[in-house]
Amino acid sequence: QVWLEESGGDSVQAGGSLRLSCAASGHTANINYMAWFRQAPGKEREGVAAIYTTGRNTYYADSVKDRFTISHDKPKNTLYLEMNSLKPEDTATYYCATTTRLWGQVLNGDMYGDWGQGTQVTVSS
């Protein structure tokens, strides 16, 4: 099992920036993909960004492409999400997740088995 702890959520104004972190511990050696998801009240969970931890391939939802950057520090077992040009519609609880699977839709939450507790991001206009 992998334990995940997110941090970095805050309240910011539109146009601002935040960096989220997700520290992983436990059985991290077999992780293949790590990802960020978000869920706003009354809305479905949305895959935001994912990274293949071995090959460094990255994947983004269209809604965040060119504004968000996902990265992974393997020695530190920490996942990051750099968020720029934030919009009110980015307001949500952000979760990180990991999977040992190699195949699947990397922005689909069904692919992931371990999840963090979430960190709140609020963007005001």
Tab-separated table of N, CA, C and O in Angstrom:
chain	number	residue	atom	x	y	z
A	1	GLN	N	0.840	-1.196	0.000
A	1	GLN	CA	0.000	0.000	0.000
A	1	GLN	C	0.878	1.250	0.000
A	1	GLN	O	1.993	1.232	0.506
A	2	VAL	N	0.332	2.305	-0.594
A	2	VAL	CA	1.022	3.596	-0.655
A	2	VAL	C	0.205	4.612	0.124
A	2	VAL	O	-1.009	4.699	-0.044
A	3	TRP	N	0.896	5.374	0.957
A	3	TRP	CA	0.232	6.464	1.679
A	3	TRP	C	0.608	7.772	1.007
A	3	TRP	O	1.781	7.986	0.653
A	4	LEU	N	-0.383	8.642	0.852
A	4	LEU	CA	-0.183	9.900	0.136
A	4	LEU	C	-0.685	11.062	0.976
A	4	LEU	O	-1.778	10.992	1.555
A	5	GLU	N	0.112	12.111	1.029
A	5	GLU	CA	-0.293	13.291	1.786
A	5	GLU	C	-0.087	14.536	0.943
A	5	GLU	O	1.043	14.901	0.614
A	6	GLU	N	-1.195	15.192	0.608
A	6	GLU	CA	-1.136	16.412	-0.187
A	6	GLU	C	-0.955	17.631	0.706
A	6	GLU	O	-1.368	17.642	1.871
A	7	SER	N	-0.378	18.674	0.128
A	7	SER	CA	-0.254	19.958	0.806
A	7	SER	C	-0.151	21.054	-0.243
A	7	SER	O	0.049	20.781	-1.427
A	8	GLY	N	-0.297	22.286	0.207
A	8	GLY	CA	-0.122	23.420	-0.692
A	8	GLY	C	-1.394	24.117	-1.117
A	8	GLY	O	-1.354	25.178	-1.748
A	9	GLY	N	-2.541	23.550	-0.786
A	9	GLY	CA	-3.796	24.192	-1.139
A	9	GLY	C	-3.966	25.508	-0.389
A	9	GLY	O	-3.488	25.664	0.734
A	10	ASP	N	-4.645	26.442	-1.022
A	10	ASP	CA	-4.817	27.773	-0.413
A	10	ASP	C	-5.923	28.501	-1.155
A	10	ASP	O	-6.492	27.999	-2.131
A	11	SER	N	-6.211	29.708	-0.678
A	11	SER	CA	-7.146	30.604	-1.355
A	11	SER	C	-6.344	31.672	-2.067
A	11	SER	O	-5.517	32.342	-1.441
A	12	VAL	N	-6.593	31.836	-3.362
A	12	VAL	CA	-5.876	32.827	-4.158
A	12	VAL	C	-6.850	33.555	-5.067
A	12	VAL	O	-7.978	33.102	-5.285
A	13	GLN	N	-6.383	34.667	-5.601
A	13	GLN	CA	-7.212	35.406	-6.553
A	13	GLN	C	-6.960	34.883	-7.964
A	13	GLN	O	-5.906	34.302	-8.255
A	14	ALA	N	-7.913	35.098	-8.813
A	14	ALA	CA	-7.778	34.691	-10.210
A	14	ALA	C	-6.513	35.283	-10.809
A	14	ALA	O	-6.175	36.439	-10.543
A	15	GLY	N	-5.826	34.470	-11.585
A	15	GLY	CA	-4.563	34.887	-12.166
A	15	GLY	C	-3.361	34.501	-11.330
A	15	GLY	O	-2.217	34.604	-11.799
A	16	GLY	N	-3.599	34.075	-10.111
A	16	GLY	CA	-2.510	33.708	-9.214
A	16	GLY	C	-1.973	32.319	-9.482
A	16	GLY	O	-2.411	31.622	-10.407
A	17	SER	N	-1.026	31.919	-8.639
A	17	SER	CA	-0.346	30.633	-8.797
A	17	SER	C	-0.286	29.897	-7.464
A	17	SER	O	-0.284	30.512	-6.396
A	18	LEU	N	-0.234	28.585	-7.564
A	18	LEU	CA	-0.047	27.723	-6.400
A	18	LEU	C	0.773	26.519	-6.826
A	18	LEU	O	0.747	26.120	-8.000
A	19	ARG	N	1.477	25.929	-5.855
A	19	ARG	CA	2.148	24.654	-6.106
A	19	ARG	C	1.672	23.653	-5.072
A	19	ARG	O	1.838	23.851	-3.863
A	20	LEU	N	1.084	22.582	-5.561
A	20	LEU	CA	0.656	21.490	-4.697
A	20	LEU	C	1.758	20.440	-4.627
A	20	LEU	O	2.473	20.204	-5.602
A	21	SER	N	1.861	19.811	-3.458
A	21	SER	CA	2.819	18.721	-3.261
A	21	SER	C	2.078	17.496	-2.763
A	21	SER	O	1.050	17.616	-2.091
A	22	CYS	N	2.614	16.337	-3.080
A	22	CYS	CA	2.047	15.075	-2.613
A	22	CYS	C	3.204	14.165	-2.236
A	22	CYS	O	3.937	13.704	-3.116
A	23	ALA	N	3.360	13.916	-0.951
A	23	ALA	CA	4.436	13.053	-0.468
A	23	ALA	C	3.933	11.620	-0.391
A	23	ALA	O	2.895	11.355	0.233
A	24	ALA	N	4.670	10.711	-1.018
A	24	ALA	CA	4.295	9.306	-1.033
A	24	ALA	C	5.209	8.506	-0.109
A	24	ALA	O	6.410	8.756	-0.043
A	25	SER	N	4.626	7.535	0.579
A	25	SER	CA	5.403	6.649	1.439
A	25	SER	C	4.800	5.258	1.372
A	25	SER	O	3.687	5.079	0.861
A	26	GLY	N	5.523	4.303	1.898
A	26	GLY	CA	5.060	2.922	1.836
A	26	GLY	C	5.691	2.194	0.665
A	26	GLY	O	6.855	2.391	0.363
A	27	HIS	N	4.902	1.374	-0.028
A	27	HIS	CA	5.409	0.574	-1.145
A	27	HIS	C	5.419	1.393	-2.433
A	27	HIS	O	4.592	1.218	-3.311
A	28	THR	N	6.385	2.300	-2.525
A	28	THR	CA	6.431	3.218	-3.659
A	28	THR	C	7.240	2.694	-4.837
A	28	THR	O	7.180	3.267	-5.920
A	29	ALA	N	7.985	1.625	-4.645
A	29	ALA	CA	8.900	1.161	-5.692
A	29	ALA	C	8.183	0.726	-6.962
A	29	ALA	O	8.731	0.835	-8.053
A	30	ASN	N	6.957	0.238	-6.829
A	30	ASN	CA	6.243	-0.295	-7.991
A	30	ASN	C	5.270	0.697	-8.623
A	30	ASN	O	4.513	0.330	-9.515
A	31	ILE	N	5.292	1.942	-8.178
A	31	ILE	CA	4.397	2.944	-8.760
A	31	ILE	C	4.812	3.216	-10.198
A	31	ILE	O	5.984	3.475	-10.480
A	32	ASN	N	3.859	3.188	-11.110
A	32	ASN	CA	4.136	3.528	-12.502
A	32	ASN	C	3.574	4.896	-12.891
A	32	ASN	O	4.209	5.644	-13.612
A	33	TYR	N	2.386	5.189	-12.446
A	33	TYR	CA	1.791	6.488	-12.728
A	33	TYR	C	1.376	7.169	-11.428
A	33	TYR	O	0.909	6.529	-10.493
A	34	MET	N	1.574	8.478	-11.414
A	34	MET	CA	1.023	9.318	-10.361
A	34	MET	C	0.201	10.405	-11.031
A	34	MET	O	0.535	10.840	-12.149
A	35	ALA	N	-0.850	10.841	-10.347
A	35	ALA	CA	-1.757	11.779	-11.006
A	35	ALA	C	-2.406	12.704	-9.995
A	35	ALA	O	-2.439	12.420	-8.800
A	36	TRP	N	-2.905	13.791	-10.527
A	36	TRP	CA	-3.721	14.726	-9.758
A	36	TRP	C	-5.141	14.690	-10.303
A	36	TRP	O	-5.357	14.753	-11.513
A	37	PHE	N	-6.078	14.628	-9.387
A	37	PHE	CA	-7.496	14.722	-9.708
A	37	PHE	C	-8.084	15.871	-8.893
A	37	PHE	O	-7.496	16.326	-7.918
A	38	ARG	N	-9.247	16.318	-9.298
A	38	ARG	CA	-9.929	17.342	-8.519
A	38	ARG	C	-11.430	17.095	-8.555
A	38	ARG	O	-11.960	16.479	-9.482
A	39	GLN	N	-12.073	17.576	-7.522
A	39	GLN	CA	-13.528	17.460	-7.462
A	39	GLN	C	-14.098	18.696	-6.787
A	39	GLN	O	-13.719	19.037	-5.663
A	40	ALA	N	-14.986	19.357	-7.495
A	40	ALA	CA	-15.696	20.510	-6.966
A	40	ALA	C	-17.050	20.048	-6.449
A	40	ALA	O	-17.586	19.028	-6.916
A	41	PRO	N	-17.643	20.776	-5.508
A	41	PRO	CA	-18.950	20.384	-4.968
A	41	PRO	C	-19.981	20.246	-6.080
A	41	PRO	O	-20.120	21.129	-6.934
A	42	GLY	N	-20.677	19.129	-6.076
A	42	GLY	CA	-21.719	18.906	-7.061
A	42	GLY	C	-21.241	18.487	-8.428
A	42	GLY	O	-22.038	18.340	-9.355
A	43	LYS	N	-19.928	18.300	-8.572
A	43	LYS	CA	-19.375	17.914	-9.870
A	43	LYS	C	-18.654	16.578	-9.759
A	43	LYS	O	-18.261	16.152	-8.674
A	44	GLU	N	-18.477	15.948	-10.902
A	44	GLU	CA	-17.764	14.683	-10.937
A	44	GLU	C	-16.262	14.916	-10.775
A	44	GLU	O	-15.746	15.984	-11.108
A	45	ARG	N	-15.605	13.876	-10.297
A	45	ARG	CA	-14.151	13.931	-10.205
A	45	ARG	C	-13.547	14.064	-11.603
A	45	ARG	O	-13.990	13.427	-12.549
A	46	GLU	N	-12.517	14.892	-11.705
A	46	GLU	CA	-11.882	15.164	-12.999
A	46	GLU	C	-10.388	14.881	-12.917
A	46	GLU	O	-9.722	15.326	-11.973
A	47	GLY	N	-9.896	14.151	-13.881
A	47	GLY	CA	-8.463	13.938	-13.972
A	47	GLY	C	-7.799	15.205	-14.481
A	47	GLY	O	-8.200	15.730	-15.516
A	48	VAL	N	-6.807	15.703	-13.775
A	48	VAL	CA	-6.166	16.966	-14.111
A	48	VAL	C	-4.850	16.728	-14.863
A	48	VAL	O	-4.630	17.305	-15.924
A	49	ALA	N	-3.990	15.898	-14.291
A	49	ALA	CA	-2.680	15.657	-14.892
A	49	ALA	C	-2.116	14.347	-14.365
A	49	ALA	O	-2.427	13.948	-13.237
A	50	ALA	N	-1.311	13.710	-15.183
A	50	ALA	CA	-0.698	12.446	-14.789
A	50	ALA	C	0.722	12.392	-15.315
A	50	ALA	O	1.057	13.054	-16.313
A	51	ILE	N	1.553	11.588	-14.648
A	51	ILE	CA	2.936	11.438	-15.066
A	51	ILE	C	3.352	9.983	-14.937
A	51	ILE	O	3.009	9.312	-13.967
A	52	TYR	N	4.064	9.505	-15.949
A	52	TYR	CA	4.646	8.171	-15.913
A	52	TYR	C	5.971	8.313	-15.189
A	52	TYR	O	6.877	8.975	-15.687
A	53	THR	N	6.083	7.748	-14.019
A	53	THR	CA	7.206	8.062	-13.145
A	53	THR	C	8.545	7.547	-13.665
A	53	THR	O	9.588	8.052	-13.264
A	54	THR	N	8.507	6.585	-14.547
A	54	THR	CA	9.745	6.048	-15.095
A	54	THR	C	10.172	6.784	-16.357
A	54	THR	O	11.332	7.171	-16.502
A	55	GLY	N	9.229	7.024	-17.259
A	55	GLY	CA	9.561	7.649	-18.524
A	55	GLY	C	9.353	9.145	-18.561
A	55	GLY	O	9.748	9.796	-19.504
A	56	ARG	N	8.725	9.702	-17.537
A	56	ARG	CA	8.489	11.143	-17.437
A	56	ARG	C	7.448	11.656	-18.420
A	56	ARG	O	7.294	12.852	-18.571
A	57	ASN	N	6.743	10.780	-19.109
A	57	ASN	CA	5.661	11.247	-19.976
A	57	ASN	C	4.595	11.916	-19.113
A	57	ASN	O	4.271	11.438	-18.032
A	58	THR	N	4.040	13.023	-19.625
A	58	THR	CA	3.012	13.741	-18.884
A	58	THR	C	1.739	13.859	-19.709
A	58	THR	O	1.788	13.859	-20.945
A	59	TYR	N	0.632	13.969	-19.013
A	59	TYR	CA	-0.688	14.028	-19.653
A	59	TYR	C	-1.513	15.070	-18.907
A	59	TYR	O	-1.438	15.158	-17.681
A	60	TYR	N	-2.301	15.837	-19.667
A	60	TYR	CA	-3.080	16.910	-19.067
A	60	TYR	C	-4.498	16.924	-19.607
A	60	TYR	O	-4.741	16.633	-20.779
A	61	ALA	N	-5.417	17.349	-18.742
A	61	ALA	CA	-6.761	17.642	-19.211
A	61	ALA	C	-6.710	18.913	-20.047
A	61	ALA	O	-5.902	19.808	-19.778
A	62	ASP	N	-7.576	19.003	-21.030
A	62	ASP	CA	-7.586	20.190	-21.887
A	62	ASP	C	-7.809	21.465	-21.082
A	62	ASP	O	-7.289	22.528	-21.415
A	63	SER	N	-8.568	21.340	-19.997
A	63	SER	CA	-8.931	22.510	-19.212
A	63	SER	C	-7.748	23.135	-18.480
A	63	SER	O	-7.820	24.292	-18.056
A	64	VAL	N	-6.653	22.391	-18.345
A	64	VAL	CA	-5.502	22.919	-17.600
A	64	VAL	C	-4.239	22.961	-18.443
A	64	VAL	O	-3.197	23.456	-17.970
A	65	LYS	N	-4.307	22.452	-19.651
A	65	LYS	CA	-3.120	22.418	-20.502
A	65	LYS	C	-2.568	23.823	-20.675
A	65	LYS	O	-3.320	24.787	-20.827
A	66	ASP	N	-1.257	23.949	-20.643
A	66	ASP	CA	-0.533	25.221	-20.780
A	66	ASP	C	-0.621	26.104	-19.552
A	66	ASP	O	-0.030	27.186	-19.521
A	67	ARG	N	-1.359	25.675	-18.515
A	67	ARG	CA	-1.411	26.445	-17.272
A	67	ARG	C	-0.828	25.656	-16.096
A	67	ARG	O	-0.228	26.248	-15.188
A	68	PHE	N	-1.013	24.346	-16.107
A	68	PHE	CA	-0.554	23.489	-15.017
A	68	PHE	C	0.621	22.645	-15.502
A	68	PHE	O	0.680	22.251	-16.667
A	69	THR	N	1.527	22.339	-14.562
A	69	THR	CA	2.657	21.469	-14.865
A	69	THR	C	2.809	20.430	-13.769
A	69	THR	O	2.911	20.790	-12.589
A	70	ILE	N	2.812	19.167	-14.164
A	70	ILE	CA	3.013	18.076	-13.216
A	70	ILE	C	4.470	17.645	-13.269
A	70	ILE	O	5.078	17.622	-14.347
A	71	SER	N	5.019	17.334	-12.104
A	71	SER	CA	6.390	16.846	-12.053
A	71	SER	C	6.539	15.889	-10.881
A	71	SER	O	5.688	15.846	-9.989
A	72	HIS	N	7.620	15.119	-10.917
A	72	HIS	CA	7.830	14.096	-9.905
A	72	HIS	C	9.289	14.061	-9.517
A	72	HIS	O	10.159	13.977	-10.395
A	73	ASP	N	9.548	14.157	-8.228
A	73	ASP	CA	10.903	14.035	-7.700
A	73	ASP	C	11.043	12.617	-7.154
A	73	ASP	O	10.549	12.322	-6.055
A	74	LYS	N	11.657	11.750	-7.921
A	74	LYS	CA	11.704	10.339	-7.552
A	74	LYS	C	12.467	10.093	-6.250
A	74	LYS	O	11.973	9.352	-5.397
A	75	PRO	N	13.654	10.676	-6.052
A	75	PRO	CA	14.367	10.435	-4.780
A	75	PRO	C	13.555	10.863	-3.559
A	75	PRO	O	13.651	10.245	-2.501
A	76	LYS	N	12.768	11.924	-3.709
A	76	LYS	CA	11.960	12.409	-2.599
A	76	LYS	C	10.576	11.758	-2.555
A	76	LYS	O	9.801	12.015	-1.632
A	77	ASN	N	10.247	10.955	-3.576
A	77	ASN	CA	8.911	10.343	-3.662
A	77	ASN	C	7.817	11.386	-3.515
A	77	ASN	O	6.832	11.189	-2.799
A	78	THR	N	8.007	12.503	-4.200
A	78	THR	CA	7.049	13.595	-4.093
A	78	THR	C	6.565	14.023	-5.469
A	78	THR	O	7.355	14.188	-6.391
A	79	LEU	N	5.268	14.195	-5.559
A	79	LEU	CA	4.604	14.644	-6.779
A	79	LEU	C	4.231	16.112	-6.596
A	79	LEU	O	3.843	16.532	-5.501
A	80	TYR	N	4.365	16.877	-7.673
A	80	TYR	CA	4.036	18.297	-7.627
A	80	TYR	C	3.034	18.658	-8.714
A	80	TYR	O	2.954	18.004	-9.754
A	81	LEU	N	2.303	19.722	-8.457
A	81	LEU	CA	1.447	20.311	-9.490
A	81	LEU	C	1.616	21.820	-9.393
A	81	LEU	O	1.174	22.441	-8.428
A	82	GLU	N	2.294	22.376	-10.387
A	82	GLU	CA	2.464	23.819	-10.477
A	82	GLU	C	1.267	24.368	-11.231
A	82	GLU	O	1.007	23.966	-12.376
A	83	MET	N	0.526	25.280	-10.591
A	83	MET	CA	-0.701	25.807	-11.197
A	83	MET	C	-0.540	27.313	-11.394
A	83	MET	O	-0.339	28.048	-10.416
A	84	ASN	N	-0.626	27.744	-12.627
A	84	ASN	CA	-0.506	29.166	-12.961
A	84	ASN	C	-1.794	29.651	-13.625
A	84	ASN	O	-2.610	28.849	-14.087
A	85	SER	N	-1.941	30.966	-13.677
A	85	SER	CA	-3.119	31.585	-14.315
A	85	SER	C	-4.403	30.948	-13.808
A	85	SER	O	-5.279	30.562	-14.581
A	86	LEU	N	-4.509	30.835	-12.506
A	86	LEU	CA	-5.658	30.142	-11.915
A	86	LEU	C	-6.952	30.884	-12.198
A	86	LEU	O	-6.989	32.127	-12.257
A	87	LYS	N	-8.008	30.106	-12.388
A	87	LYS	CA	-9.334	30.626	-12.683
A	87	LYS	C	-10.305	30.173	-11.596
A	87	LYS	O	-10.076	29.143	-10.945
A	88	PRO	N	-11.398	30.895	-11.411
A	88	PRO	CA	-12.393	30.458	-10.414
A	88	PRO	C	-12.869	29.025	-10.644
A	88	PRO	O	-13.143	28.303	-9.677
A	89	GLU	N	-12.929	28.600	-11.889
A	89	GLU	CA	-13.373	27.229	-12.180
A	89	GLU	C	-12.347	26.174	-11.795
A	89	GLU	O	-12.635	24.982	-11.861
A	90	ASP	N	-11.162	26.591	-11.357
A	90	ASP	CA	-10.178	25.644	-10.837
A	90	ASP	C	-10.437	25.324	-9.367
A	90	ASP	O	-9.772	24.449	-8.793
A	91	THR	N	-11.395	26.018	-8.766
A	91	THR	CA	-11.727	25.773	-7.366
A	91	THR	C	-12.219	24.345	-7.172
A	91	THR	O	-13.153	23.912	-7.838
A	92	ALA	N	-11.556	23.616	-6.277
A	92	ALA	CA	-11.894	22.215	-6.042
A	92	ALA	C	-10.991	21.673	-4.937
A	92	ALA	O	-10.026	22.323	-4.533
A	93	THR	N	-11.321	20.460	-4.498
A	93	THR	CA	-10.393	19.703	-3.676
A	93	THR	C	-9.520	18.879	-4.617
A	93	THR	O	-10.045	18.180	-5.488
A	94	TYR	N	-8.231	18.989	-4.435
A	94	TYR	CA	-7.276	18.303	-5.310
A	94	TYR	C	-6.710	17.083	-4.585
A	94	TYR	O	-6.278	17.189	-3.431
A	95	TYR	N	-6.711	15.957	-5.303
A	95	TYR	CA	-6.233	14.701	-4.749
A	95	TYR	C	-5.094	14.163	-5.605
A	95	TYR	O	-5.128	14.269	-6.828
A	96	CYS	N	-4.123	13.553	-4.954
A	96	CYS	CA	-3.139	12.815	-5.736
A	96	CYS	C	-3.440	11.322	-5.602
A	96	CYS	O	-4.085	10.887	-4.641
A	97	ALA	N	-2.999	10.584	-6.592
A	97	ALA	CA	-3.286	9.164	-6.657
A	97	ALA	C	-2.136	8.442	-7.349
A	97	ALA	O	-1.408	9.040	-8.145
A	98	THR	N	-1.988	7.153	-7.029
A	98	THR	CA	-0.937	6.365	-7.654
A	98	THR	C	-1.496	5.031	-8.138
A	98	THR	O	-2.528	4.550	-7.644
A	99	THR	N	-0.789	4.459	-9.108
A	99	THR	CA	-1.141	3.141	-9.595
A	99	THR	C	0.108	2.383	-10.002
A	99	THR	O	1.103	2.989	-10.428
A	100	THR	N	0.041	1.056	-9.868
A	100	THR	CA	1.113	0.210	-10.369
A	100	THR	C	0.794	-0.292	-11.772
A	100	THR	O	1.621	-0.932	-12.406
A	101	ARG	N	-0.397	0.020	-12.276
A	101	ARG	CA	-0.779	-0.412	-13.604
A	101	ARG	C	0.034	0.320	-14.656
A	101	ARG	O	0.435	1.469	-14.467
A	102	LEU	N	0.243	-0.364	-15.765
A	102	LEU	CA	0.986	0.221	-16.880
A	102	LEU	C	0.097	0.645	-18.024
A	102	LEU	O	0.485	1.468	-18.858
A	103	TRP	N	-1.112	0.084	-18.071
A	103	TRP	CA	-1.991	0.378	-19.204
A	103	TRP	C	-3.327	0.877	-18.695
A	103	TRP	O	-3.838	0.431	-17.687
A	104	GLY	N	-3.905	1.801	-19.441
A	104	GLY	CA	-5.223	2.323	-19.108
A	104	GLY	C	-5.318	3.799	-19.421
A	104	GLY	O	-4.383	4.406	-19.952
A	105	GLN	N	-6.460	4.361	-19.098
A	105	GLN	CA	-6.671	5.788	-19.310
A	105	GLN	C	-6.121	6.532	-18.105
A	105	GLN	O	-6.715	6.501	-17.022
A	106	VAL	N	-5.009	7.192	-18.283
A	106	VAL	CA	-4.255	7.714	-17.146
A	106	VAL	C	-4.937	8.869	-16.429
A	106	VAL	O	-4.546	9.216	-15.312
A	107	LEU	N	-5.957	9.462	-17.036
A	107	LEU	CA	-6.705	10.516	-16.362
A	107	LEU	C	-8.068	10.023	-15.888
A	107	LEU	O	-8.945	10.817	-15.550
A	108	ASN	N	-8.224	8.716	-15.846
A	108	ASN	CA	-9.443	8.104	-15.327
A	108	ASN	C	-9.143	7.563	-13.927
A	108	ASN	O	-8.243	6.749	-13.752
A	109	GLY	N	-9.911	7.996	-12.957
A	109	GLY	CA	-9.653	7.608	-11.580
A	109	GLY	C	-9.741	6.116	-11.324
A	109	GLY	O	-9.152	5.615	-10.362
A	110	ASP	N	-10.467	5.397	-12.174
A	110	ASP	CA	-10.601	3.949	-11.986
A	110	ASP	C	-9.270	3.223	-12.115
A	110	ASP	O	-9.141	2.077	-11.690
A	111	MET	N	-8.289	3.880	-12.714
A	111	MET	CA	-6.992	3.249	-12.906
A	111	MET	C	-6.153	3.271	-11.625
A	111	MET	O	-5.182	2.532	-11.493
A	112	TYR	N	-6.543	4.083	-10.655
A	112	TYR	CA	-5.698	4.338	-9.498
A	112	TYR	C	-6.238	3.655	-8.246
A	112	TYR	O	-7.450	3.634	-8.012
A	113	GLY	N	-5.303	3.147	-7.441
A	113	GLY	CA	-5.710	2.387	-6.273
A	113	GLY	C	-5.459	3.076	-4.952
A	113	GLY	O	-6.125	2.788	-3.961
A	114	ASP	N	-4.504	3.989	-4.921
A	114	ASP	CA	-4.183	4.672	-3.668
A	114	ASP	C	-4.407	6.169	-3.837
A	114	ASP	O	-3.980	6.752	-4.842
A	115	TRP	N	-5.030	6.759	-2.843
A	115	TRP	CA	-5.446	8.157	-2.911
A	115	TRP	C	-5.071	8.887	-1.629
A	115	TRP	O	-5.068	8.310	-0.538
A	116	GLY	N	-4.797	10.182	-1.786
A	116	GLY	CA	-4.594	11.027	-0.628
A	116	GLY	C	-5.920	11.574	-0.131
A	116	GLY	O	-6.985	11.289	-0.686
A	117	GLN	N	-5.839	12.377	0.927
A	117	GLN	CA	-7.026	12.928	1.553
A	117	GLN	C	-7.504	14.213	0.892
A	117	GLN	O	-8.639	14.642	1.110
A	118	GLY	N	-6.652	14.823	0.105
A	118	GLY	CA	-7.054	16.026	-0.628
A	118	GLY	C	-6.578	17.317	0.014
A	118	GLY	O	-6.350	17.378	1.228
A	119	THR	N	-6.455	18.334	-0.817
A	119	THR	CA	-6.109	19.674	-0.349
A	119	THR	C	-6.972	20.671	-1.113
A	119	THR	O	-7.190	20.519	-2.311
A	120	GLN	N	-7.498	21.662	-0.406
A	120	GLN	CA	-8.484	22.577	-0.994
A	120	GLN	C	-7.807	23.733	-1.705
A	120	GLN	O	-6.916	24.395	-1.149
A	121	VAL	N	-8.258	23.980	-2.921
A	121	VAL	CA	-7.827	25.151	-3.694
A	121	VAL	C	-9.056	25.994	-3.981
A	121	VAL	O	-10.042	25.500	-4.526
A	122	THR	N	-8.994	27.253	-3.592
A	122	THR	CA	-10.106	28.175	-3.828
A	122	THR	C	-9.583	29.380	-4.582
A	122	THR	O	-8.635	30.028	-4.145
A	123	VAL	N	-10.200	29.660	-5.728
A	123	VAL	CA	-9.790	30.782	-6.566
A	123	VAL	C	-10.953	31.759	-6.648
A	123	VAL	O	-12.034	31.414	-7.111
A	124	SER	N	-10.707	32.964	-6.211
A	124	SER	CA	-11.753	33.979	-6.219
A	124	SER	C	-11.556	34.943	-7.386
A	124	SER	O	-10.423	35.219	-7.791
A	125	SER	N	-12.666	35.464	-7.877
A	125	SER	CA	-12.599	36.360	-9.043
A	125	SER	C	-12.382	37.800	-8.619
A	125	SER	O	-12.500	38.148	-7.456
